[in-house]
Each structure stands twice: as structure tokens, then as C-alpha cells.
Coordinates of C-alpha atoms (C1' of nucleotides) in Angstrom, one line a residue:
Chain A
X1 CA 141.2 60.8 45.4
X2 CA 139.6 58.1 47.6
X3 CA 136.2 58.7 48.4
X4 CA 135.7 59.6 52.1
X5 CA 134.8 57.3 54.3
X6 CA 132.4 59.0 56.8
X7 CA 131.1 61.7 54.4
X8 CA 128.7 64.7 56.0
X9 CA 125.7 63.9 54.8
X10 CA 124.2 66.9 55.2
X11 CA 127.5 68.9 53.8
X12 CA 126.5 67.2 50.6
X13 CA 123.0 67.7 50.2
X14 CA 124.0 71.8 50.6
X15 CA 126.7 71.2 47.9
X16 CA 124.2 69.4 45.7
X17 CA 122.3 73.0 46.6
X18 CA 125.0 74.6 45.5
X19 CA 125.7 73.4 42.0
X20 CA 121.9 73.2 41.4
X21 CA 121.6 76.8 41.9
X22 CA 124.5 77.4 39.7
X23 CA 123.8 75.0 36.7
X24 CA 120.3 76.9 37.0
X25 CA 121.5 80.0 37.2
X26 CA 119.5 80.5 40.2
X27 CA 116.5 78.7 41.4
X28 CA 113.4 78.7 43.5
X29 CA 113.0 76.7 46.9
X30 CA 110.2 74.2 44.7
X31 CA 112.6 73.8 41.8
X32 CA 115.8 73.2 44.0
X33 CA 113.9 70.7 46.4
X34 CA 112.5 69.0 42.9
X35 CA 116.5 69.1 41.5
X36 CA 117.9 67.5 44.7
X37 CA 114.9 65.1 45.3
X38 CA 114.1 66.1 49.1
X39 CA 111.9 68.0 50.8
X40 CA 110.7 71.4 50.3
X41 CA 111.4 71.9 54.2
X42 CA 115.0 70.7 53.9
X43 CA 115.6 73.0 50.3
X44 CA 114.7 75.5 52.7
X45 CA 116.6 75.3 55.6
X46 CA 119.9 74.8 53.7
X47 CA 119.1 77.6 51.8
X48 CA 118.3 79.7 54.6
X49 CA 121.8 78.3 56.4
X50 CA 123.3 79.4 53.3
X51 CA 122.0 82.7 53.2
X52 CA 122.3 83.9 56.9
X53 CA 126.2 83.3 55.8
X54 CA 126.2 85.5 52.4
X55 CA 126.4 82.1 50.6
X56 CA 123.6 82.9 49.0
X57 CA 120.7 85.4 48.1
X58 CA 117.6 85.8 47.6
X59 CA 115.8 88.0 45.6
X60 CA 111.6 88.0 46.3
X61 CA 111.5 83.5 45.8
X62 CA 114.6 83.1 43.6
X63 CA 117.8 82.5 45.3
X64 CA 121.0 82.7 43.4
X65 CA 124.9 82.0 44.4
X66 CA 126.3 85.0 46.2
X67 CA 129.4 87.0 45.0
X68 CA 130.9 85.5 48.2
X69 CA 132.4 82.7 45.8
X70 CA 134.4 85.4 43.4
X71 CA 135.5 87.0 47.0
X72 CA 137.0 84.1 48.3
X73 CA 138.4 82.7 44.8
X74 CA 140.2 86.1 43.9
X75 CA 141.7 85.8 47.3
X76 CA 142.8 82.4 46.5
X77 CA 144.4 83.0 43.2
X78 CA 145.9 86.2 44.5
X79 CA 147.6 84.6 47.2
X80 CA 149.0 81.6 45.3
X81 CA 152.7 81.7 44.5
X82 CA 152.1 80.4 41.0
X83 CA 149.8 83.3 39.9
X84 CA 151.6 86.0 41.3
X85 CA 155.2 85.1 39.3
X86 CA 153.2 83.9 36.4
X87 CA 150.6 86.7 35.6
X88 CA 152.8 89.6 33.8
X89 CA 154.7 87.0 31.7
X90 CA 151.7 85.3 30.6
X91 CA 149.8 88.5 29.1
X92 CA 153.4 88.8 27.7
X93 CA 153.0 86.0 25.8
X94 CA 149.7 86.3 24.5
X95 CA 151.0 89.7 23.6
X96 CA 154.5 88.5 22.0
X97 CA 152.3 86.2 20.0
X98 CA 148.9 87.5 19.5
X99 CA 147.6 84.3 20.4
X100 CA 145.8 82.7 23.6
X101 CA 148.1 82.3 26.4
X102 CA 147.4 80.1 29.8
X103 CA 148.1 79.7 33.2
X104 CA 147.2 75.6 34.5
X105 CA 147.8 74.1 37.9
X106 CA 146.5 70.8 38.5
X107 CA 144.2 70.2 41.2
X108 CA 142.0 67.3 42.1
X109 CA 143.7 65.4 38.8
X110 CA 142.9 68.0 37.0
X111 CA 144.4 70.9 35.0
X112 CA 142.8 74.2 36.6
X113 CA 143.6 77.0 34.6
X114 CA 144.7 80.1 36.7
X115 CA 145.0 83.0 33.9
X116 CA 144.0 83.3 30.8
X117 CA 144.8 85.9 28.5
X118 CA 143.5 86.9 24.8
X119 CA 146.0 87.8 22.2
X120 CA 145.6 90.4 19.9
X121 CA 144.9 87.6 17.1
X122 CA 143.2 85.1 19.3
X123 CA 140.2 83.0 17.6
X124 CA 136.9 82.6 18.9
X125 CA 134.4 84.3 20.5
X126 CA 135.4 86.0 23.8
X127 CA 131.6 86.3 24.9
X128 CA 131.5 83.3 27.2
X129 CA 129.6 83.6 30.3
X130 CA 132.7 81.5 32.4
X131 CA 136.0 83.0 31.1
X132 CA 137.7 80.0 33.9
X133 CA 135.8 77.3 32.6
X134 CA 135.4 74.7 34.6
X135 CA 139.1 72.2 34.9
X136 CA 140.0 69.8 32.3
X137 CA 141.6 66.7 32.6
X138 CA 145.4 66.7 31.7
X139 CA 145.7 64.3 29.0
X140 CA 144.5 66.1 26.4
X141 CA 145.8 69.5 26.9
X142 CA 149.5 71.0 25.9
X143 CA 149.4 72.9 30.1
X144 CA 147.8 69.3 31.1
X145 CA 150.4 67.1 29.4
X146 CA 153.6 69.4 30.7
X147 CA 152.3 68.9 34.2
X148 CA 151.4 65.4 33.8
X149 CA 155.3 64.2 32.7
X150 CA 156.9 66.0 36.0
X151 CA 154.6 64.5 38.0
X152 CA 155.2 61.2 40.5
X153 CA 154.5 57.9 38.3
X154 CA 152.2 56.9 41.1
X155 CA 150.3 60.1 41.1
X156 CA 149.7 60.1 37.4
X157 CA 148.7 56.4 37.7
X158 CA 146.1 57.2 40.7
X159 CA 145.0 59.6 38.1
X160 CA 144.5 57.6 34.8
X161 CA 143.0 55.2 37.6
X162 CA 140.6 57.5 38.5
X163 CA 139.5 59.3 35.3
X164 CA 140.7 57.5 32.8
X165 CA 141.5 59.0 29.6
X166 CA 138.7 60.2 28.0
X167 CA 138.4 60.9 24.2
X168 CA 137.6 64.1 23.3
X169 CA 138.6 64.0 19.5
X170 CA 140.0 61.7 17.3
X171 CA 143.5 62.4 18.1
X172 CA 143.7 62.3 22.1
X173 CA 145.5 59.9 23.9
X174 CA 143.5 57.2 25.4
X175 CA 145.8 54.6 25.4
X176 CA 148.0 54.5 28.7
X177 CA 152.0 53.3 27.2
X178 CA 151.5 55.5 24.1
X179 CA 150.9 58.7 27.2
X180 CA 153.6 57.6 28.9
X181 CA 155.6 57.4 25.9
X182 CA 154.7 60.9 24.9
X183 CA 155.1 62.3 29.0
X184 CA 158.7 60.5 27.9
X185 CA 159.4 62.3 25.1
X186 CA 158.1 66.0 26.7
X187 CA 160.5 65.4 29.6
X188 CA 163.5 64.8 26.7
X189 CA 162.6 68.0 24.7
X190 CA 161.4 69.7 28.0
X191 CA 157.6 71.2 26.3
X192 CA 154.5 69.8 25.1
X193 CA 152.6 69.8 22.4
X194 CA 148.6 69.5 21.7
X195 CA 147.9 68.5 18.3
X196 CA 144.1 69.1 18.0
X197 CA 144.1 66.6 21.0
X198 CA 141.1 68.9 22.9
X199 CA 139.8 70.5 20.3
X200 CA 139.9 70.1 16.3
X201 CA 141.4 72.8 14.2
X202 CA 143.3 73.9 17.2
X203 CA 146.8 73.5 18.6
X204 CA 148.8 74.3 21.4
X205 CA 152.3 74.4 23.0
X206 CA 153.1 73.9 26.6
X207 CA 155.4 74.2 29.2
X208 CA 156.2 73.4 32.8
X209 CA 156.8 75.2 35.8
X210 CA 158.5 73.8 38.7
X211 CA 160.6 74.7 41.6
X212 CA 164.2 74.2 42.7
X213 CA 163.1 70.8 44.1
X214 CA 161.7 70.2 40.8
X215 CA 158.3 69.5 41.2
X216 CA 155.9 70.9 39.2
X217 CA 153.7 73.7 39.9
X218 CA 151.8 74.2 36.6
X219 CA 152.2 75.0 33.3
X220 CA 152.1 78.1 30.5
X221 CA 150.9 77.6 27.3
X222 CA 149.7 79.3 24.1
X223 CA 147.3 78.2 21.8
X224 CA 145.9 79.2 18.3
X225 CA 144.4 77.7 15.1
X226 CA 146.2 75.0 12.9
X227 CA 146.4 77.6 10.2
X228 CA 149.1 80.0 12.2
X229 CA 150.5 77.1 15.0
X230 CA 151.9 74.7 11.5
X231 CA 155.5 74.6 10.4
X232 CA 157.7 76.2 12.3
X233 CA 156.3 78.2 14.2
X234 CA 154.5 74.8 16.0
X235 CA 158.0 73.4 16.1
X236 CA 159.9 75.9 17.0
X237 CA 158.9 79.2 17.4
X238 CA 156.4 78.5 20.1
X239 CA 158.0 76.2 22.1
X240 CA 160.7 78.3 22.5
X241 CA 158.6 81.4 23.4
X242 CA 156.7 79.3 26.1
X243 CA 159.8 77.5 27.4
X244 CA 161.2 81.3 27.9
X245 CA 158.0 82.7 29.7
X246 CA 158.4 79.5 31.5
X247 CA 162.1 79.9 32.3
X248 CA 161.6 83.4 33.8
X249 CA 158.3 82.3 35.9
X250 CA 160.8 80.0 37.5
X251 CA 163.6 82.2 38.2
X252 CA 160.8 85.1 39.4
X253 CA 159.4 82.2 42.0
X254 CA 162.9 81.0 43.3
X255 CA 163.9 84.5 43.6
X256 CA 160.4 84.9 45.8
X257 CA 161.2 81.6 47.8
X258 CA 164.4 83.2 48.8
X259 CA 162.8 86.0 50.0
X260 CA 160.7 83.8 52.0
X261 CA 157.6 83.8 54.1
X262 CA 155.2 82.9 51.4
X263 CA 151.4 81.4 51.5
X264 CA 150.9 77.9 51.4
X265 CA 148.9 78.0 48.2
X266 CA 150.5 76.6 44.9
Chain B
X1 CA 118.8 89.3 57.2
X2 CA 116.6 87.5 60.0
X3 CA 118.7 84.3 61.3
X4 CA 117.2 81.1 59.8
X5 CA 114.6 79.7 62.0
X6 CA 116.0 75.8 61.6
X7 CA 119.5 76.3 60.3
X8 CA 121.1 73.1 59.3
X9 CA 124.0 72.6 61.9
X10 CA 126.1 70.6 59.8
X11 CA 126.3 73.0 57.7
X12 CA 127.9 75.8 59.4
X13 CA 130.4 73.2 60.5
X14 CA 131.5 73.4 57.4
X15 CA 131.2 77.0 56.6
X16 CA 133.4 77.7 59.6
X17 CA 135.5 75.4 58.9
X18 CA 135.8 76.8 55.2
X19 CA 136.2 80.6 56.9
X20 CA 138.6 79.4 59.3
X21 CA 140.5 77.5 56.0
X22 CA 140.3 80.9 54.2
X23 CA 141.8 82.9 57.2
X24 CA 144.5 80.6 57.7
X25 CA 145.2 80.3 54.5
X26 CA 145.0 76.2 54.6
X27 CA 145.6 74.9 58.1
X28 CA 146.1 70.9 59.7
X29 CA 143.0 69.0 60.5
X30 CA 144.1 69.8 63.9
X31 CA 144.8 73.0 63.6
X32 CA 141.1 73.4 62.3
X33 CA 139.7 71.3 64.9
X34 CA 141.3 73.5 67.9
X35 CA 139.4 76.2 65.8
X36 CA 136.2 75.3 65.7
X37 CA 135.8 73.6 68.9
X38 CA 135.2 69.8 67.4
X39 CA 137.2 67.0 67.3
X40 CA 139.7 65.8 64.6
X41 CA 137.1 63.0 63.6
X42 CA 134.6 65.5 62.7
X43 CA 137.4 67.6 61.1
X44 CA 138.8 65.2 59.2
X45 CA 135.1 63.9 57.9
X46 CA 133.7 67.2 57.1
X47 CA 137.6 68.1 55.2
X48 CA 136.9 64.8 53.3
X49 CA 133.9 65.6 52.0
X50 CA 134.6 69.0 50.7
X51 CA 137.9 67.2 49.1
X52 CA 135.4 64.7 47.6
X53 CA 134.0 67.7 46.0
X54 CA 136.5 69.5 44.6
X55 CA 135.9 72.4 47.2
X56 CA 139.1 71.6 49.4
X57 CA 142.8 70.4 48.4
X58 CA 145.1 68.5 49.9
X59 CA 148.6 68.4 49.6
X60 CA 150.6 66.5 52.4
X61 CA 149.0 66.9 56.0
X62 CA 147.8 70.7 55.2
X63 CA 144.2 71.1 53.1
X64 CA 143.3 74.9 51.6
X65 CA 140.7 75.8 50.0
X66 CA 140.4 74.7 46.3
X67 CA 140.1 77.3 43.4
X68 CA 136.7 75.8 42.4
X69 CA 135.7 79.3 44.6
X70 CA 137.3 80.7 41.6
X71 CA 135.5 79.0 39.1
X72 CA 132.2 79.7 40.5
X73 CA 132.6 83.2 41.2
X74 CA 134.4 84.4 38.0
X75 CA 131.1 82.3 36.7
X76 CA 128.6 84.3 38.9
X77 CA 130.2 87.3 37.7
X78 CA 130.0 86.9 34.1
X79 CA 126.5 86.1 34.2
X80 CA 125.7 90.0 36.0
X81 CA 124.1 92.2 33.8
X82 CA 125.5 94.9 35.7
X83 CA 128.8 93.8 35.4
X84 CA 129.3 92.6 31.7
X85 CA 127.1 96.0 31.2
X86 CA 129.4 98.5 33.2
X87 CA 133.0 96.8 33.0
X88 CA 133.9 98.6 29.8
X89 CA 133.0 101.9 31.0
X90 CA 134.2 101.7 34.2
X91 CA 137.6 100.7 32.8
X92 CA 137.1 103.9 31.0
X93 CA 136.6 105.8 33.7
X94 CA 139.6 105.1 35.3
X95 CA 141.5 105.4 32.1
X96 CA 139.8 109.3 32.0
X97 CA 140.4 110.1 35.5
X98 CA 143.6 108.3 35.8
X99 CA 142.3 107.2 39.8
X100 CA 140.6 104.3 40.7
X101 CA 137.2 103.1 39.3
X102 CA 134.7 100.9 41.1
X103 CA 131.4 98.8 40.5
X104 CA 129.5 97.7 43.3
X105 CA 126.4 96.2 43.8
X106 CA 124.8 95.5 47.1
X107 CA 124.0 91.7 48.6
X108 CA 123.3 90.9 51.9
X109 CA 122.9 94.6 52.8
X110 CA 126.6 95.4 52.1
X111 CA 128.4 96.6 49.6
X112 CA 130.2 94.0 47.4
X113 CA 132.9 94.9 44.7
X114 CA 132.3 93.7 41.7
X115 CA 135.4 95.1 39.7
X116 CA 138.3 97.6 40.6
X117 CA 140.3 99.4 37.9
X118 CA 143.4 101.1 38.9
X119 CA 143.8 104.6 37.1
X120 CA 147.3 105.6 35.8
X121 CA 148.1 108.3 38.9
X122 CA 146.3 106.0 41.5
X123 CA 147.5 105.9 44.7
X124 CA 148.0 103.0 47.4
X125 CA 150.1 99.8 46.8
X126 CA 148.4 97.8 44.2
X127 CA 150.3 94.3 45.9
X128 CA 147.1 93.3 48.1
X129 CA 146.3 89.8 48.5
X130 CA 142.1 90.3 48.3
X131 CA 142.0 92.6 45.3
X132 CA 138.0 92.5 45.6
X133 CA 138.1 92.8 49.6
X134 CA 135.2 92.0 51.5
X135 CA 132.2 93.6 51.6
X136 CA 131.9 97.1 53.3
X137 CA 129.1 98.9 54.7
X138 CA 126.8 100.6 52.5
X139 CA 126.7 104.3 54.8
X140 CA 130.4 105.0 54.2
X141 CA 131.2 104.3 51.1
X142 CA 130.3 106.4 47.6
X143 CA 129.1 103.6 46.0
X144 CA 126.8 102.5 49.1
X145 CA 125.2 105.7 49.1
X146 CA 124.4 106.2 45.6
X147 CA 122.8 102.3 46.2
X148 CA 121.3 103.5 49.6
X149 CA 119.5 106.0 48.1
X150 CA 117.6 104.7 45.8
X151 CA 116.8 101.3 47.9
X152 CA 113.1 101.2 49.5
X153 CA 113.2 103.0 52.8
X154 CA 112.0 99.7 54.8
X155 CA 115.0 98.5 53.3
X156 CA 117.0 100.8 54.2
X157 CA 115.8 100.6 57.7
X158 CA 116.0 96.8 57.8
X159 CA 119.5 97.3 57.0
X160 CA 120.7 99.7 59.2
X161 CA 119.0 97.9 62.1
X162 CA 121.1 94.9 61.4
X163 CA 124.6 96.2 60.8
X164 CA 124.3 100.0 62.5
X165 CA 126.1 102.6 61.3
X166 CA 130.1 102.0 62.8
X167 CA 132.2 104.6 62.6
X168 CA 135.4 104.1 60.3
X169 CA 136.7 108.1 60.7
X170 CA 135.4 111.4 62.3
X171 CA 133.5 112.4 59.1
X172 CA 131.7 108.7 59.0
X173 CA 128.2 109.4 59.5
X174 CA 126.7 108.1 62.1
X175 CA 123.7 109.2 63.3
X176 CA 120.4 107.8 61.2
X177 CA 118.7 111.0 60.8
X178 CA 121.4 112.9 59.1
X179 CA 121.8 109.5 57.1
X180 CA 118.3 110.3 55.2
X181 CA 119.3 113.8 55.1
X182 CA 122.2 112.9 52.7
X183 CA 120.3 110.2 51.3
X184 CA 117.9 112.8 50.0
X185 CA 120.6 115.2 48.8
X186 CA 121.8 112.6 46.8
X187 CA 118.5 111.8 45.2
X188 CA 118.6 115.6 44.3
X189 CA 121.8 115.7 42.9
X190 CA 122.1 112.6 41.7
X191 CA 125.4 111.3 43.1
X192 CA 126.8 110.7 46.2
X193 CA 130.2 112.1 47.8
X194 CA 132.6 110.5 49.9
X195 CA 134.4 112.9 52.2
X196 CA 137.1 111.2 54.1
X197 CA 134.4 109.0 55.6
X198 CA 135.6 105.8 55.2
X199 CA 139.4 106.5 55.1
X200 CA 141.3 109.3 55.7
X201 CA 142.8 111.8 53.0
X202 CA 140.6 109.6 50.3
X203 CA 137.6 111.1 48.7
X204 CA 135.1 109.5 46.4
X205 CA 132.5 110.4 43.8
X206 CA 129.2 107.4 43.2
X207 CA 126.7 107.3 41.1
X208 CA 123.5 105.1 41.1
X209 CA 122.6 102.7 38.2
X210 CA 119.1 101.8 38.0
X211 CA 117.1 100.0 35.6
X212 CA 114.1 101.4 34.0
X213 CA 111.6 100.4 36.8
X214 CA 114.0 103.0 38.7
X215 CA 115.2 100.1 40.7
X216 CA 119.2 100.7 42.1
X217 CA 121.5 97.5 40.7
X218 CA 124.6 98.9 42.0
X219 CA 126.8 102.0 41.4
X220 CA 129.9 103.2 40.0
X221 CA 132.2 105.3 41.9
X222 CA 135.8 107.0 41.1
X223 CA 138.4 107.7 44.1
X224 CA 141.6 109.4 44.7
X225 CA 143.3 111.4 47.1
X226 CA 141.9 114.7 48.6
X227 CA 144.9 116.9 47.2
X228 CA 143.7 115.5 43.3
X229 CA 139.8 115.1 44.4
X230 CA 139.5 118.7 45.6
X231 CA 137.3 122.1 44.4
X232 CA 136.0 122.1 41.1
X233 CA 137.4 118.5 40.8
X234 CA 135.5 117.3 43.3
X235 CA 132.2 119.5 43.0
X236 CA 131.8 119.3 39.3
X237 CA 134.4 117.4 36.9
X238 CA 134.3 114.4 39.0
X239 CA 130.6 114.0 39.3
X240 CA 129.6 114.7 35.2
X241 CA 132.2 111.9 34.3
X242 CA 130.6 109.9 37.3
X243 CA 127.2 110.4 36.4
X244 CA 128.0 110.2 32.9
X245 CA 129.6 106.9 33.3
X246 CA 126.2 105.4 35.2
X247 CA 124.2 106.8 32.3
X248 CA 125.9 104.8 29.6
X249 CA 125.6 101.7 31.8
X250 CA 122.1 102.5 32.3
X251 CA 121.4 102.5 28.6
X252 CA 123.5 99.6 27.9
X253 CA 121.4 97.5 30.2
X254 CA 118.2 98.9 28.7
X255 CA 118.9 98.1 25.6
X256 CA 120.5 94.1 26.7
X257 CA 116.9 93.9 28.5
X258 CA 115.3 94.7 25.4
X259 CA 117.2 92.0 23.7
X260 CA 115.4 89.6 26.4
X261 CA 116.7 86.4 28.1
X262 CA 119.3 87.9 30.6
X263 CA 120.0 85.4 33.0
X264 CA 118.8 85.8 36.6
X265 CA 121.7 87.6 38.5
X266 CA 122.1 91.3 39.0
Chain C
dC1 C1' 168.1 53.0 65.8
dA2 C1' 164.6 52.3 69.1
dG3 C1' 161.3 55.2 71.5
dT4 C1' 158.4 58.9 71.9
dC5 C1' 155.3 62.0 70.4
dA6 C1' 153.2 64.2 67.2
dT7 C1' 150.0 63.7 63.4
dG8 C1' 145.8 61.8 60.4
dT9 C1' 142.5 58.2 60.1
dT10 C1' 139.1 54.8 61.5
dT11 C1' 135.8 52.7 64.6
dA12 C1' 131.8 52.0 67.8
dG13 C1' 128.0 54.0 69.9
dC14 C1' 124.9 57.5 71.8
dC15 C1' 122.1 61.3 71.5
dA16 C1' 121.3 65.3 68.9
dT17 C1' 119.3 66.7 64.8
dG18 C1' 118.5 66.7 59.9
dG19 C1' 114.9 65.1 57.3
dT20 C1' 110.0 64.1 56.5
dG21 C1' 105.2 65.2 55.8
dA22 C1' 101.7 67.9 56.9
dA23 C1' 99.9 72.1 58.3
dC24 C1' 100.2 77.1 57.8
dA25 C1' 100.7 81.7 55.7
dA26 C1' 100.9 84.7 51.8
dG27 C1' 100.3 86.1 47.2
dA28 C1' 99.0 85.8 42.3
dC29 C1' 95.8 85.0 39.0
dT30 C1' 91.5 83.7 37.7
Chain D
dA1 C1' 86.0 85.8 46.8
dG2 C1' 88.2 81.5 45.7
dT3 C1' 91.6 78.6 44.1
dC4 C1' 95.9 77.9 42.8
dT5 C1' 100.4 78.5 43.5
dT6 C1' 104.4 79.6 46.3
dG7 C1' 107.5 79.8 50.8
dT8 C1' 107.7 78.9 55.7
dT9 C1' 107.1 76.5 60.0
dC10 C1' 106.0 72.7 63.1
dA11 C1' 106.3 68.2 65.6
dC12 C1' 107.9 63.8 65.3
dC13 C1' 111.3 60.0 64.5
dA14 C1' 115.1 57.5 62.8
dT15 C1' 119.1 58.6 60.6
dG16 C1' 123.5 59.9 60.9
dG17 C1' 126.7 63.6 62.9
dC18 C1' 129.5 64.0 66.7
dT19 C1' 132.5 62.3 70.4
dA20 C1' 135.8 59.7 72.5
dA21 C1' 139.0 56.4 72.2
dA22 C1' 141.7 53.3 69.6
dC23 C1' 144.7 52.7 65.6
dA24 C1' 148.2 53.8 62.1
dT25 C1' 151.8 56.4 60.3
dG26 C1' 155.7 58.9 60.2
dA27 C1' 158.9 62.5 62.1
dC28 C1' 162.0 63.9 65.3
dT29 C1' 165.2 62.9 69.3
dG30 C1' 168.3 61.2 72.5

DNA sequence: CAGTCATGTTTAGCCATGGTGAACAAGACT
DNA sequence: AGTCTTGTTCACCATGGCTAAACATGACTG
């Protein structure tokens, strides 16, 4: 969370590189040199240090990210505990409900989604070039808040320090005793709720995951449009479809930890 | 696919150090500084800086690699034309054939997957931790030689310089000349067969996808078991549902190109 | 409960090397 | 042919990456 105190300089010039190609959906050596402010030279040789290790590839002058990334990433989320006892209940949720149903860990102080699944139902447009968009902060989403209230104190505290709490419509949190309050009240009732906090017309309902030690692992949640999530289906319904999927995930990981021997990825 | 001339040192630090991270799944700062041959200062600084930036988690004394891979790569792939072009149809094609379907494309001289579908009667253990493994050769596969022959012949020369032609069963081929030889039958035919060359018992059917410039994006492929892929299977039914597949694909990314503005990436 | 031995982290300093700027090569388009 | 581009390479120099050692922290042990 700190920065680091003898940072690689030249690590972060390439990871500059990096995200410069992919916010430009690939790049030429000129363009990327321009982006990062150096050197033609230096675009150059990172790029070619990149490429001689199928980071990257280049087609005639434009390089572009290498599928490397998706190699390594599905690797990642196929060895990670979480994902493995979460995945068949969470497309049985978006099924059971014909909604949008999620799969969040938090990482970096942020909610990473893992999974996310399309109900029959869902709203909005499933033509987007991402599909795992890029992590959200946890204060203004139902997976992000039920993480958030099984977290350490001190933990979410070096978070708020760190990203504060961002508005991102009129009805997220930004104050810090009225989040703690609600993280309060989500531990009492044991799910959380997203009242068009991230995004208006829409609602969600979350709900933890932890282990036997009880520390939290991530969160499931579904999410739909104000119109279908009201009454109580927002109130009751829901929450006590997610809390179920969430139950099960729990029992399915315990039952794995038993067995033993598992990766060292959440 | 000629080493860089002034490759930035730093930089493969890292890389190996993110390699030796993946193939560990998540190690110590010592651990990873008794693997690379540095000290635990320049472990620890190059580990903080890929922290800093979201590529690298911590969590107590052991660091793994982050799932911002993920988030890049399920990006990288949503933005192929190939891919948001052929994943319908190749789920179809494993729906049809009840075996399993493939998409490749080729990077770095390799074969990278870009999506696997499991058919209904498809055998092998679906519980693997890579699920899109790591790029194979392009001379043994039936996707690589559907892609092989229709690259440029210096290419395919350049290629085969660099990786050979290694031997993965008896029926691999290995010898350059009968390599062309095949490569030309399938430019007769149309698609490529897989005979037990690059695992025993399995057989495969490819099929190039080329744009209309008659350049080779990648290929689709459908495998199964000898005792299903066998006789008229394997001579005719396969390869019109093969081939029939790639065409589809092949008009879906005419008619995308048509509509202009397709973002850089195969 | 002290003592030991791991670990991760930080510091100081030297020499390698990453970066610069300019020269070079290779095409594309007048 | 000539003039733009572009990518690539070269030689030099000061930055900063690496090492080694010291420091801090905590876990295990006798």
C-alpha cells in the first residue's frame, strides 16, 4: 500500500510500456516513445525486451500486448481456491435469478471481480470489449461492501486512507462513520446491499465468503435494475438467495481445505 | 524472433522473477532470490515495484502474481477480431461434434489458444489448472498446420529455424521436407489432419481462417479420440463441419471489416 | 521467557548499464 | 529520384540498479 522505497526504475518505464500499448490498443515505437516521454531508443529496447519474452508482438511497426497476459491470468484464476468453489454456484445464481451474478476478491484495496455471469434477464449491453473490467473500489459496491465489513479495522482504514471514498453517484458513501456504520449493520444482518450506490437505476445484493478462521475471501453478489431488485425481492428474496450461494461456496471450500494441499492463491 | 540487440536487463529481472512467481505459484522474497541468482535487496525492490503496480500481491511474507494478468488478457482477447468473430461458432462446433473445439491463432511463432470448448462426449479430465495451456508448436498440432500453411514460406522457414521441429510422438513429423509436403496437401485440401502426432490415441481435424487478402489469422480445430475420430469420421464428416465452421468465421470477419474501425489485434 | 535463527527491509556505495542524442537504414509517398 | 517518414543501432556518460552488509521483526526452541 506504501509506495516502495527503492523502486526499478527501469521496471517502470516497461510497465508505463505496458499500459500505453493497452490503453492504445497497440502502438508504434514513435507513438509509445511520444506517450512515455523518452527516447525512441529506449521505446525500443523495452519493447524489444518485451518481445524476445512473448510479452509482446509486433506486427510490420505496430506492437500490441501478447496473449501471454490471458495465459498467465486464466492460470491464475484457475488455480485460486475462491474461483474454483465459487464458479458453478455463481452461474447458478444468475440462472436461479435471471439476473447478473458476481464473483469479487479484493486485491490491492480493491474489489477484483473473478466471475461474472449474465442472467437470462440481465440488462445492458453484453458487447463490451473487457467483460473483467478493470477493479473497483469497495465502498460503493454490494461484493465491495460485504468484503469490506469482515475485513481488519486497520486494513479498511489503510484503505479509506489510501483511496478515499470516491463519489460515484449521489447516493455512495463518502463519509467515513456513516461506512462504518453501514459495514456495522451488514455484519448484524450478514449481506449487503447497493442501493444505486455505483451506478443509478441499478441495485445489488451481496454477500461474503470467508473461511473457518473467518476471514474473508470475497464476495457473491447479484445485481439488476431498480424496476425488478424493489420490494421484496431487494429485501428478501435476494439476500437470501445470495446468502445461500454464499453458504454453499463456504462449505465447498472447507470441504476442499480438508482435503488439503491447495495453491496459495485466494 | 532475433534476440534484442540492447535488451533492457532490468527488465528480465523482472520477467524472471514474474515466471519464476507463476511457476511457484507465489514464492518468499527469498525463495525468489535463490531463484534467480540475485540478492533479497534486488528481490525485494523489484517485488515492490510490481506491488506498486498492481502486478504482484502480497499477503503476509508470500507475494503471487496479481489477477491484473487477468484483466489484461480477458481485455486483449475481447478486442480479437478472430475471437469475438469465431467464439460462437466454435462453441457450436463442439456442441455438433460433441468433442472438443479449438481457436488458435499464432504469436511468437507458436500456437496460442485462444478459446477451448469441451463437447458433451469429450474426453480427458476437464480439472486442469491452465485451461488455455501454453503455447505449442505450430508442426504438430491441427490448428498449427492449417496456420502453417497458409503463412509466407520465409516465415515458415524463420520459424522452424528457431524452434525446430521436436518430436512429441512417433507420428510427429520431423523432418522439414516432408513438413512442406503436408503443408501443400493441406493447401489442396483445405484442412489439416492431426494423426496421433502430438499425443497418442488423439486425432484432430484444422481448418485455416484467412481474411480476404488470403492472409491466415488463426484456425479452428475439433479433437477426439481415435476410436470416435476414425474412417469416414475422420476423412470426411469431420473436415465439412471443420471447414464449414472456418467459412462462417471467415464471412463474419468480412463482413465486421466492412463495418470498419476494428481495433488493431488479430 | 530469553536466545537464536529465520525472515523481510533498508542503507551506502560502486560499477554496470539504462538512457540519451545522433547517426544509420529502410520504406512510403510524392 | 528525392524527401519524408519510420524503426534500428551506436557510443558515450551519468544515473540508478545491484551487491553486501547492517538492521528490524517475528517465530520457534530449549
Amino acid at each position: 500500500m506504501k509506495p516502495a522505497k527503492n523502486p526499478v526504475g527501469a521496471v517502470e518505464t516497461t510497465i508505463e510500456l505496458i499500459e500505453a500499448l493497452e490503453s492504445l490498443d497497440g502502438a508504434t515505437v514513435t507513438e509509445l516513445a511520444d506517450a512515455l516521454g523518452v527516447t525512441k531508443g529506449t521505446a525500443h529496447n523495452h519493447l524489444a525486451t518485451l518481445q524476445q519474452h512473448h510479452y509482446v508482438v509486433k506486427q510490420g511497426n505496430t506492437y500490441t500486448l501478447s496473449l501471454k497476459f490471458l495465459v498467465i491470468g486464466e492460470y491464475l484464476r484457475n488455480s485460486s481456491v475462491l474461483y474454483e468453489n465459487a464458479k458453478a454456484e455463481v452461474e447458478q445464481l444468475a440462472a436461479d435469478t435471471g439476473e447478473y451474478a458476481h464473483l469479487s476478491t479484493e486485491q490491492h484495496g480493491l474489489s477484483q471481480k473473478l466471475h461474472k455471469v449474465r442472467g437470462e434477464y440481465a440488462v445492458g449491453t453484453e458487447y463490451q470489449r473487457a467483460k473483467l473490467q478493470k477493479p473497483d473500489c469497495l465502498h460503493y459496491t454490494a461484493t465491495g461492501k460485504a468484503i469490506l465489513a469482515y475485513l481488519p479495522r486497520s486494513r479498511v482504514e489503510e484503505i479509506i486512507d489510501y483511496y478515499g471514498l470516491p463519489e460515484r453517484t449521489k447516493q455512495t458513501i463518502t463519509d467515513r462513520d456513516e461506512l462504518y456504520e453501514t459495514l456495522a449493520e451488514i455484519r448484524e444482518r450478514g449481506y449487503a446491499l447497493n442501493d444505486e450506490e455505483e451506478v443509478e437505476r441499478m441495485r445489488a445484493v451481496g454477500a461474503p465468503i470467508r473461511n473457518k478462521d473467518g476471514a474473508v475471501l470475497g464476495a457473491v453478489s447479484v445485481s439488476g435494475p431498480v424496476s425488478r431488485m424493489k420490494d421484496e425481492q431487494f429485501t428478501d428474496v435476494m439476500p437470501e438467495k445470495v446468502t445461500d450461494a454464499a453458504t454453499v461456496i463456504e462449505m465447498n471450500i472447507n470441504m476442499a481445505e480438508r482435503r488439503g494441499n491447495l495453491p496459495r492463491y485466494v
